[in-house]
Tab-separated table of C-alpha atoms and ligand atoms in Angstrom:
chain	number	residue	atom	x	y	z
A	1	MET	CA	-7.696	11.326	28.143
A	2	MET	CA	-9.854	8.359	27.218
A	3	VAL	CA	-12.820	7.204	29.261
A	4	ILE	CA	-13.339	3.450	28.970
A	5	MET	CA	-16.976	2.509	29.612
A	6	LYS	CA	-17.858	-0.827	31.207
A	7	PRO	CA	-19.305	-3.487	28.890
A	8	GLY	CA	-23.090	-3.347	29.168
A	9	HIS	CA	-23.281	0.224	30.508
A	10	SER	CA	-26.670	1.877	30.118
A	11	PRO	CA	-27.453	4.750	27.729
A	12	GLN	CA	-28.241	6.903	30.775
A	13	GLU	CA	-24.801	6.217	32.252
A	14	PHE	CA	-23.194	7.155	28.925
A	15	ASP	CA	-25.251	10.375	28.728
A	16	ALA	CA	-24.283	11.309	32.277
A	17	VAL	CA	-20.579	10.899	31.461
A	18	MET	CA	-20.923	13.015	28.308
A	19	ALA	CA	-22.802	15.667	30.286
A	20	ARG	CA	-20.077	15.797	32.957
A	21	ILE	CA	-17.415	16.245	30.241
A	22	ARG	CA	-19.382	19.078	28.635
A	23	GLU	CA	-20.086	20.701	31.992
A	24	VAL	CA	-16.407	21.608	32.327
A	25	GLY	CA	-16.294	22.928	28.767
A	26	LEU	CA	-14.587	19.931	27.099
A	27	ASP	CA	-15.684	17.747	24.171
A	28	GLY	CA	-16.434	14.019	24.319
A	29	HIS	CA	-15.843	11.933	21.176
A	30	PRO	CA	-17.324	8.442	21.537
A	31	ILE	CA	-16.092	5.398	19.643
A	32	VAL	CA	-18.624	2.600	19.907
A	33	GLY	CA	-16.867	-0.733	19.455
A	34	VAL	CA	-18.292	-4.243	19.441
A	35	GLU	CA	-17.238	-4.890	23.012
A	36	ARG	CA	-16.426	-1.506	24.426
A	37	THR	CA	-17.356	2.125	24.184
A	38	VAL	CA	-14.510	4.584	24.611
A	39	ILE	CA	-14.905	8.346	24.899
A	40	GLY	CA	-12.036	10.613	23.877
A	41	VAL	CA	-11.997	13.798	25.942
A	42	VAL	CA	-10.389	16.696	24.168
A	43	GLY	CA	-9.779	20.273	25.096
A	44	LEU	CA	-7.512	21.571	27.819
A	45	ASP	CA	-8.105	18.661	30.178
A	46	ARG	CA	-4.973	19.505	32.151
A	47	GLU	CA	-6.947	22.535	33.372
A	48	HIS	CA	-9.364	20.071	34.984
A	49	PRO	CA	-7.111	17.813	37.060
A	50	GLU	CA	-10.075	16.554	39.059
A	51	LEU	CA	-12.052	15.407	36.015
A	52	ALA	CA	-10.401	11.981	35.625
A	53	ASP	CA	-11.118	11.140	39.286
A	54	ASP	CA	-14.701	12.391	39.001
A	55	LEU	CA	-15.360	10.336	35.889
A	56	GLU	CA	-13.791	7.174	37.294
A	57	VAL	CA	-16.350	6.966	40.099
A	58	MET	CA	-19.352	7.456	37.831
A	59	ASP	CA	-21.660	4.523	37.140
A	60	GLY	CA	-20.816	2.669	33.941
A	61	VAL	CA	-17.199	3.885	33.838
A	62	GLU	CA	-14.448	1.301	34.002
A	63	SER	CA	-11.364	3.526	33.909
A	64	THR	CA	-9.723	6.605	32.426
A	65	VAL	CA	-6.437	6.542	30.537
A	66	PRO	CA	-4.305	9.583	29.691
A	67	ILE	CA	-3.257	9.963	26.034
A	68	SER	CA	0.405	10.874	26.070
A	69	SER	CA	0.843	12.067	22.468
A	70	PRO	CA	0.035	15.704	21.615
A	71	PHE	CA	-2.474	14.544	19.001
A	72	LYS	CA	-5.287	12.663	20.678
A	73	LEU	CA	-8.186	11.552	18.477
A	74	CYS	CA	-5.909	10.597	15.589
A	75	SER	CA	-3.467	8.675	17.780
A	76	ARG	CA	-3.082	4.900	17.876
A	77	GLU	CA	-3.503	5.170	21.633
A	78	PHE	CA	-7.042	6.452	21.134
A	79	ARG	CA	-8.015	3.925	18.482
A	80	LYS	CA	-6.164	0.668	17.946
A	81	HIS	CA	-7.963	-0.376	14.768
A	82	ASP	CA	-7.262	1.199	11.397
A	83	THR	CA	-9.792	3.777	10.274
A	84	ILE	CA	-11.403	2.869	6.970
A	85	VAL	CA	-12.691	5.861	5.036
A	86	ASP	CA	-15.684	5.020	2.872
A	87	VAL	CA	-16.264	7.243	-0.139
A	88	ARG	CA	-19.524	6.210	-1.819
A	89	GLY	CA	-18.558	2.582	-1.296
A	90	VAL	CA	-14.894	2.990	-2.306
A	91	LYS	CA	-12.787	2.159	0.740
A	92	VAL	CA	-9.483	3.712	1.733
A	93	GLY	CA	-7.514	1.847	4.385
A	94	GLU	CA	-9.210	-1.527	4.234
A	95	GLY	CA	-6.044	-3.423	3.343
A	96	THR	CA	-6.394	-2.501	-0.335
A	97	VAL	CA	-4.584	-0.036	-2.586
A	98	THR	CA	-7.024	2.675	-3.655
A	99	VAL	CA	-5.991	4.565	-6.761
A	100	ILE	CA	-7.202	8.130	-7.303
A	101	ALA	CA	-6.269	9.444	-10.748
A	102	GLY	CA	-7.013	12.290	-13.110
A	103	PRO	CA	-5.613	15.577	-14.312
A	104	CYS	CA	-3.903	18.135	-12.127
A	105	ALA	CA	-6.482	20.714	-13.222
A	106	VAL	CA	-9.892	20.594	-14.838
A	107	GLU	CA	-9.415	22.226	-18.241
A	108	SER	CA	-12.558	21.309	-20.202
A	109	PRO	CA	-15.477	18.840	-20.077
A	110	GLU	CA	-13.853	16.770	-22.848
A	111	GLN	CA	-10.481	16.543	-21.080
A	112	VAL	CA	-12.056	15.425	-17.793
A	113	MET	CA	-14.442	12.946	-19.395
A	114	LEU	CA	-11.653	11.367	-21.464
A	115	ALA	CA	-9.389	11.111	-18.419
A	116	ALA	CA	-12.171	9.748	-16.191
A	117	HIS	CA	-13.077	6.942	-18.605
A	118	ALA	CA	-9.399	6.134	-19.238
A	119	VAL	CA	-8.391	5.918	-15.573
A	120	LYS	CA	-11.493	3.929	-14.691
A	121	ALA	CA	-10.828	1.435	-17.488
A	122	ARG	CA	-7.294	0.971	-16.110
A	123	GLY	CA	-8.391	0.348	-12.538
A	124	ALA	CA	-8.631	3.694	-10.724
A	125	SER	CA	-11.507	3.917	-8.263
A	126	MET	CA	-11.679	7.694	-7.762
A	127	LEU	CA	-11.228	10.725	-9.993
A	128	ARG	CA	-9.037	13.693	-9.112
A	129	GLY	CA	-8.926	17.130	-10.716
A	130	GLY	CA	-8.402	20.644	-9.413
A	131	ALA	CA	-11.037	23.300	-10.025
A	132	PHE	CA	-9.426	25.792	-7.633
A	133	LYS	CA	-5.686	25.675	-8.266
A	134	PRO	CA	-3.099	27.053	-5.860
A	135	ARG	CA	-0.462	28.457	-8.231
A	136	THR	CA	2.834	29.985	-7.227
A	137	SER	CA	2.380	32.760	-9.775
A	138	PRO	CA	-0.875	34.731	-9.989
A	139	TYR	CA	-0.374	34.774	-13.784
A	140	SER	CA	-0.572	30.961	-14.142
A	141	PHE	CA	-3.826	29.117	-14.929
A	142	ARG	CA	-5.726	29.122	-11.639
A	143	GLY	CA	-8.546	26.745	-12.466
A	144	MET	CA	-12.120	26.827	-13.762
A	145	GLU	CA	-13.557	27.183	-10.255
A	146	VAL	CA	-17.295	26.403	-9.943
A	147	GLU	CA	-17.563	25.536	-13.626
A	148	GLY	CA	-14.774	23.018	-13.043
A	149	LEU	CA	-16.637	21.520	-10.085
A	150	LYS	CA	-19.676	20.962	-12.305
A	151	ILE	CA	-17.521	19.201	-14.889
A	152	LEU	CA	-16.117	16.889	-12.207
A	153	ALA	CA	-19.602	16.105	-10.901
A	154	ALA	CA	-20.772	15.303	-14.442
A	155	ALA	CA	-17.809	12.920	-14.854
A	156	ARG	CA	-18.721	11.271	-11.574
A	157	ASP	CA	-22.314	10.867	-12.713
A	158	GLU	CA	-21.175	9.305	-15.965
A	159	THR	CA	-18.462	6.971	-14.622
A	160	GLY	CA	-19.472	6.376	-11.003
A	161	LEU	CA	-15.992	7.474	-9.852
A	162	PRO	CA	-16.167	9.581	-6.680
A	163	VAL	CA	-14.477	12.967	-7.067
A	164	VAL	CA	-11.541	14.350	-5.066
A	165	THR	CA	-10.856	18.065	-5.463
A	166	GLU	CA	-9.031	20.798	-3.602
A	167	VAL	CA	-10.633	23.494	-1.507
A	168	MET	CA	-8.306	26.454	-1.146
A	169	SER	CA	-10.232	28.811	1.036
A	170	GLU	CA	-13.033	29.018	3.547
A	171	ARG	CA	-14.964	31.055	1.012
A	172	SER	CA	-15.340	28.114	-1.369
A	173	VAL	CA	-15.966	25.281	1.111
A	174	ASP	CA	-19.726	25.212	0.509
A	175	ALA	CA	-19.369	25.181	-3.278
A	176	VAL	CA	-16.748	22.431	-3.248
A	177	ALA	CA	-18.750	20.355	-0.755
A	178	GLN	CA	-21.810	20.633	-2.985
A	179	TYR	CA	-20.069	18.843	-5.876
A	180	ALA	CA	-17.134	16.841	-4.491
A	181	ASP	CA	-17.035	13.552	-2.589
A	182	VAL	CA	-13.642	14.142	-0.941
A	183	LEU	CA	-12.321	17.597	-0.075
A	184	GLN	CA	-8.578	17.940	-0.556
A	185	VAL	CA	-6.581	20.341	1.586
A	186	GLY	CA	-3.351	21.111	-0.249
A	187	THR	CA	0.180	21.377	1.033
A	188	ARG	CA	0.039	25.175	1.127
A	189	ASN	CA	-3.015	25.116	3.380
A	190	ALA	CA	-2.005	22.163	5.537
A	191	GLN	CA	-1.758	24.415	8.587
A	192	ASN	CA	-4.595	26.793	7.751
A	193	PHE	CA	-6.445	25.937	10.924
A	194	PHE	CA	-9.669	27.830	10.207
A	195	LEU	CA	-9.902	26.132	6.811
A	196	LEU	CA	-9.325	22.730	8.428
A	197	GLU	CA	-12.199	23.359	10.836
A	198	GLU	CA	-14.452	24.593	8.064
A	199	VAL	CA	-13.859	21.583	5.789
A	200	ALA	CA	-14.349	19.263	8.755
A	201	ARG	CA	-17.822	20.673	9.355
A	202	THR	CA	-19.004	19.525	5.921
A	203	ASN	CA	-18.693	15.950	7.249
A	204	LYS	CA	-17.236	14.886	3.913
A	205	PRO	CA	-14.046	12.806	3.869
A	206	ILE	CA	-10.943	15.022	3.793
A	207	LEU	CA	-7.703	14.245	1.960
A	208	LEU	CA	-5.060	16.096	3.949
A	209	LYS	CA	-1.796	16.683	2.125
A	210	ARG	CA	1.327	16.985	4.204
A	211	GLY	CA	2.596	20.552	4.492
A	212	MET	CA	5.750	20.901	2.415
A	213	SER	CA	7.760	21.434	5.575
A	214	SER	CA	5.500	19.806	8.152
A	215	SER	CA	6.879	17.300	10.632
A	216	MET	CA	4.856	14.166	11.374
A	217	GLN	CA	3.633	15.828	14.552
A	218	GLU	CA	2.545	19.044	12.833
A	219	TRP	CA	0.768	17.030	10.142
A	220	LEU	CA	-1.059	14.854	12.671
A	221	LEU	CA	-2.025	17.931	14.684
A	222	ALA	CA	-3.509	19.373	11.482
A	223	ALA	CA	-5.558	16.154	11.157
A	224	GLU	CA	-6.519	16.561	14.804
A	225	TYR	CA	-8.233	19.878	13.948
A	226	ILE	CA	-10.533	17.917	11.630
A	227	LEU	CA	-11.193	15.044	14.035
A	228	ALA	CA	-11.814	17.483	16.881
A	229	GLN	CA	-14.769	18.854	14.873
A	230	GLY	CA	-16.316	15.395	14.961
A	231	ASN	CA	-15.254	14.354	11.447
A	232	PRO	CA	-13.218	11.120	11.654
A	233	ASN	CA	-12.856	10.632	7.880
A	234	VAL	CA	-9.358	11.877	7.170
A	235	ILE	CA	-7.002	10.423	4.562
A	236	MET	CA	-3.391	11.494	5.066
A	237	CYS	CA	-1.434	12.140	1.862
A	238	GLU	CA	2.368	12.208	1.622
A	239	ARG	CA	3.267	14.431	-1.345
A	240	GLY	CA	6.945	15.118	-0.779
A	241	ILE	CA	8.721	17.686	1.345
A	242	ARG	CA	11.165	20.521	0.735
A	243	THR	CA	14.790	19.572	1.248
A	244	PHE	CA	18.162	20.796	-0.078
A	245	GLU	CA	17.726	18.469	-3.074
A	246	THR	CA	16.796	20.149	-6.343
A	247	ALA	CA	17.057	17.202	-8.766
A	248	ALA	CA	13.388	16.381	-8.195
A	249	ARG	CA	10.507	18.756	-7.393
A	250	ASN	CA	10.231	17.459	-3.828
A	251	THR	CA	11.741	14.722	-1.693
A	252	MET	CA	9.297	11.873	-1.227
A	253	ASP	CA	9.412	10.773	2.389
A	254	ILE	CA	8.874	7.020	2.371
A	255	ASN	CA	9.304	6.991	6.168
A	256	ALA	CA	6.000	8.813	6.446
A	257	VAL	CA	4.042	5.688	5.541
A	258	PRO	CA	5.176	3.368	8.344
A	259	LEU	CA	5.476	6.301	10.761
A	260	ILE	CA	1.892	7.468	10.243
A	261	LYS	CA	0.707	3.872	10.600
A	262	GLU	CA	2.595	3.554	13.872
A	263	LEU	CA	1.438	6.873	15.328
A	264	SER	CA	-2.098	6.970	13.966
A	265	HIS	CA	-5.046	4.847	12.879
A	266	LEU	CA	-5.700	7.068	9.837
A	267	PRO	CA	-5.118	5.764	6.308
A	268	ILE	CA	-2.286	7.235	4.251
A	269	VAL	CA	-1.983	7.541	0.486
A	270	ALA	CA	1.012	8.669	-1.552
A	271	ASP	CA	1.232	11.300	-4.291
A	272	PRO	CA	4.336	10.490	-6.322
A	273	SER	CA	3.301	13.019	-9.000
A	274	HIS	CA	3.931	16.025	-6.748
A	275	GLY	CA	6.516	14.030	-4.800
A	276	THR	CA	8.790	13.779	-7.832
A	277	GLY	CA	7.620	16.382	-10.356
A	278	LYS	CA	8.919	14.149	-13.167
A	279	ARG	CA	6.750	11.621	-14.933
A	280	ARG	CA	9.524	9.040	-15.406
A	281	LEU	CA	9.998	8.913	-11.615
A	282	VAL	CA	6.321	8.444	-10.815
A	283	GLU	CA	6.124	4.665	-11.354
A	284	PRO	CA	9.185	3.575	-9.333
A	285	VAL	CA	8.275	5.889	-6.460
A	286	ALA	CA	4.634	4.760	-6.544
A	287	LEU	CA	5.774	1.144	-6.278
A	288	GLY	CA	8.049	1.949	-3.352
A	289	MET	CA	5.284	3.706	-1.449
A	290	VAL	CA	2.888	0.782	-1.988
A	291	ALA	CA	5.586	-1.653	-0.854
A	292	ALA	CA	6.049	0.460	2.286
A	293	GLY	CA	2.336	0.044	3.108
A	294	ALA	CA	0.544	3.012	1.548
A	295	ASP	CA	-3.231	2.563	1.404
A	296	GLY	CA	-3.426	4.166	-1.994
A	297	LEU	CA	-1.997	6.473	-4.610
A	298	ILE	CA	-3.101	9.765	-6.084
A	299	LEU	CA	-1.710	10.178	-9.585
A	300	GLU	CA	-1.874	12.933	-12.180
A	301	VAL	CA	-3.012	11.561	-15.535
A	302	HIS	CA	-3.746	13.729	-18.579
A	303	PRO	CA	-4.952	12.846	-22.100
A	304	SER	CA	-2.069	14.925	-23.489
A	305	PRO	CA	0.437	15.736	-20.726
A	306	ASP	CA	2.597	17.951	-22.911
A	307	HIS	CA	-0.373	20.255	-23.416
A	308	ALA	CA	-1.529	20.313	-19.789
A	309	LEU	CA	-2.242	23.746	-18.309
A	310	SER	CA	-0.583	22.708	-15.054
A	311	ASP	CA	1.889	20.059	-13.898
A	312	GLY	CA	2.332	18.500	-17.361
A	313	ALA	CA	5.905	17.408	-16.570
A	314	GLN	CA	4.702	15.085	-13.828
A	315	SER	CA	1.489	13.928	-15.520
A	316	LEU	CA	1.230	10.431	-16.981
A	317	ASP	CA	-0.389	9.675	-20.303
A	318	PHE	CA	-2.862	6.782	-20.450
A	319	ASP	CA	-0.230	4.199	-21.506
A	320	MET	CA	2.119	5.154	-18.685
A	321	PHE	CA	-0.787	4.999	-16.234
A	322	GLU	CA	-1.611	1.521	-17.507
A	323	SER	CA	1.964	0.412	-16.863
A	324	VAL	CA	1.886	1.874	-13.345
A	325	MET	CA	-1.371	0.054	-12.587
A	326	GLY	CA	-0.014	-3.277	-13.815
A	327	ASN	CA	3.063	-3.041	-11.626
A	328	VAL	CA	1.180	-1.605	-8.626
A	329	ALA	CA	-1.055	-4.694	-8.770
A	330	LYS	CA	2.056	-6.921	-8.581
A	331	VAL	CA	3.594	-5.038	-5.656
A	332	ALA	CA	0.206	-4.938	-3.913
A	333	ALA	CA	-0.052	-8.725	-4.262
A	334	ALA	CA	3.490	-9.096	-2.872
A	335	VAL	CA	2.426	-7.267	0.298
A	336	GLY	CA	-0.864	-9.173	0.604
A	337	LYS	CA	-3.142	-6.534	-0.914
A	338	ARG	CA	-5.176	-5.946	-4.044
A	339	ILE	CA	-6.214	-2.843	-5.906
A	340	GLU	CA	-9.503	-1.481	-4.575
A	341	SER	CA	-11.974	-2.068	-7.377
A	342	SER	CA	-13.976	0.727	-8.902
A	343	VAL	CA	-17.673	1.100	-8.462
A	344	PRO	CA	-19.883	0.273	-11.440
A	345	ALA	CA	-21.275	3.239	-13.369
B	1	LIG	C1	-2.543	19.007	-6.482
B	1	LIG	O1	-2.911	17.920	-5.990
B	1	LIG	O2	-2.730	19.320	-7.680
B	1	LIG	C2	-1.764	19.947	-5.638
B	1	LIG	C3	-1.734	21.254	-5.876
B	1	LIG	O3	-1.121	19.316	-4.632
B	1	LIG	P1	-0.144	19.871	-3.465
B	1	LIG	O4	-1.002	20.644	-2.538
B	1	LIG	O5	0.400	18.610	-2.883
B	1	LIG	O6	0.934	20.695	-4.128
B	2	LIG	MN1	-0.814	19.232	-9.586
């Protein structure tokens, strides 16, 4: 449920409401707006049928409203305005198209530095790169781990591009949080609920990939695990789902963009690299996702895709990335947006 406070309520009245919520073992999540303060009450509130009545008669409370969707804090019902995630000054969800680009995996300092400068020069505003790689086979290249994180941080220091990188397990959350600006939870961990809670506690923005067979509801409930820990900075990422189709690596679900926007206030970016698995499909699918309203793109770009240690087939070279950026700018303009500009070094 949501508790709507009266305009001009006192801090003491607010504290008393929060205390009453906690007294029954539930959590209160305040949103302080310009005109109104709203408190989201989460936990098993149906086990406290009397709570809504009790809160409604407290001083400073205007009303209580039930939230009908199973996800609460990430629902549009809870928050009407779009959430804007701010990553060191780079905004996601502010009516711009934020481009995150870089290699699938960190392979060497030279590879990352080359890619970081190249994507920045072509208009990306964040750098991606995996240091911990979830690989289907244990014999594939699994990433440079902490050494890779240090390389990413050095590239950030040199270019000013904030770094997005995956955290695969609770055991590496602290290390990843020490170096990264955005923690990515991958498709294979999208419903690893303990990991979601652990990444949330770092208070860093989280890029939450859609599980490869997650419904909208399952995906939003995964986001809810993060918001319920008090971390509102979640970026949803559509990266394609498993279907009967084998012609592409995954099936990119364009519906996800307008659906997430309807159901939730969270920003959503699209990953046409993993969504298609084929570099020639990346540009057209990227343009479609931007046209549908995506708040950004995450794209795999490698100095020499044919020599990449992972996901070379879907990685763009610098010229292809330049072409994508040029056409993304045109589609963005057609839907009343611009590309989010990168921060100066
Ligand atoms: C990645 O971004 O490199 C990655 C492994 O993504 P996903 O979890 O979507 O497969
Ligand atoms: Mn990849």
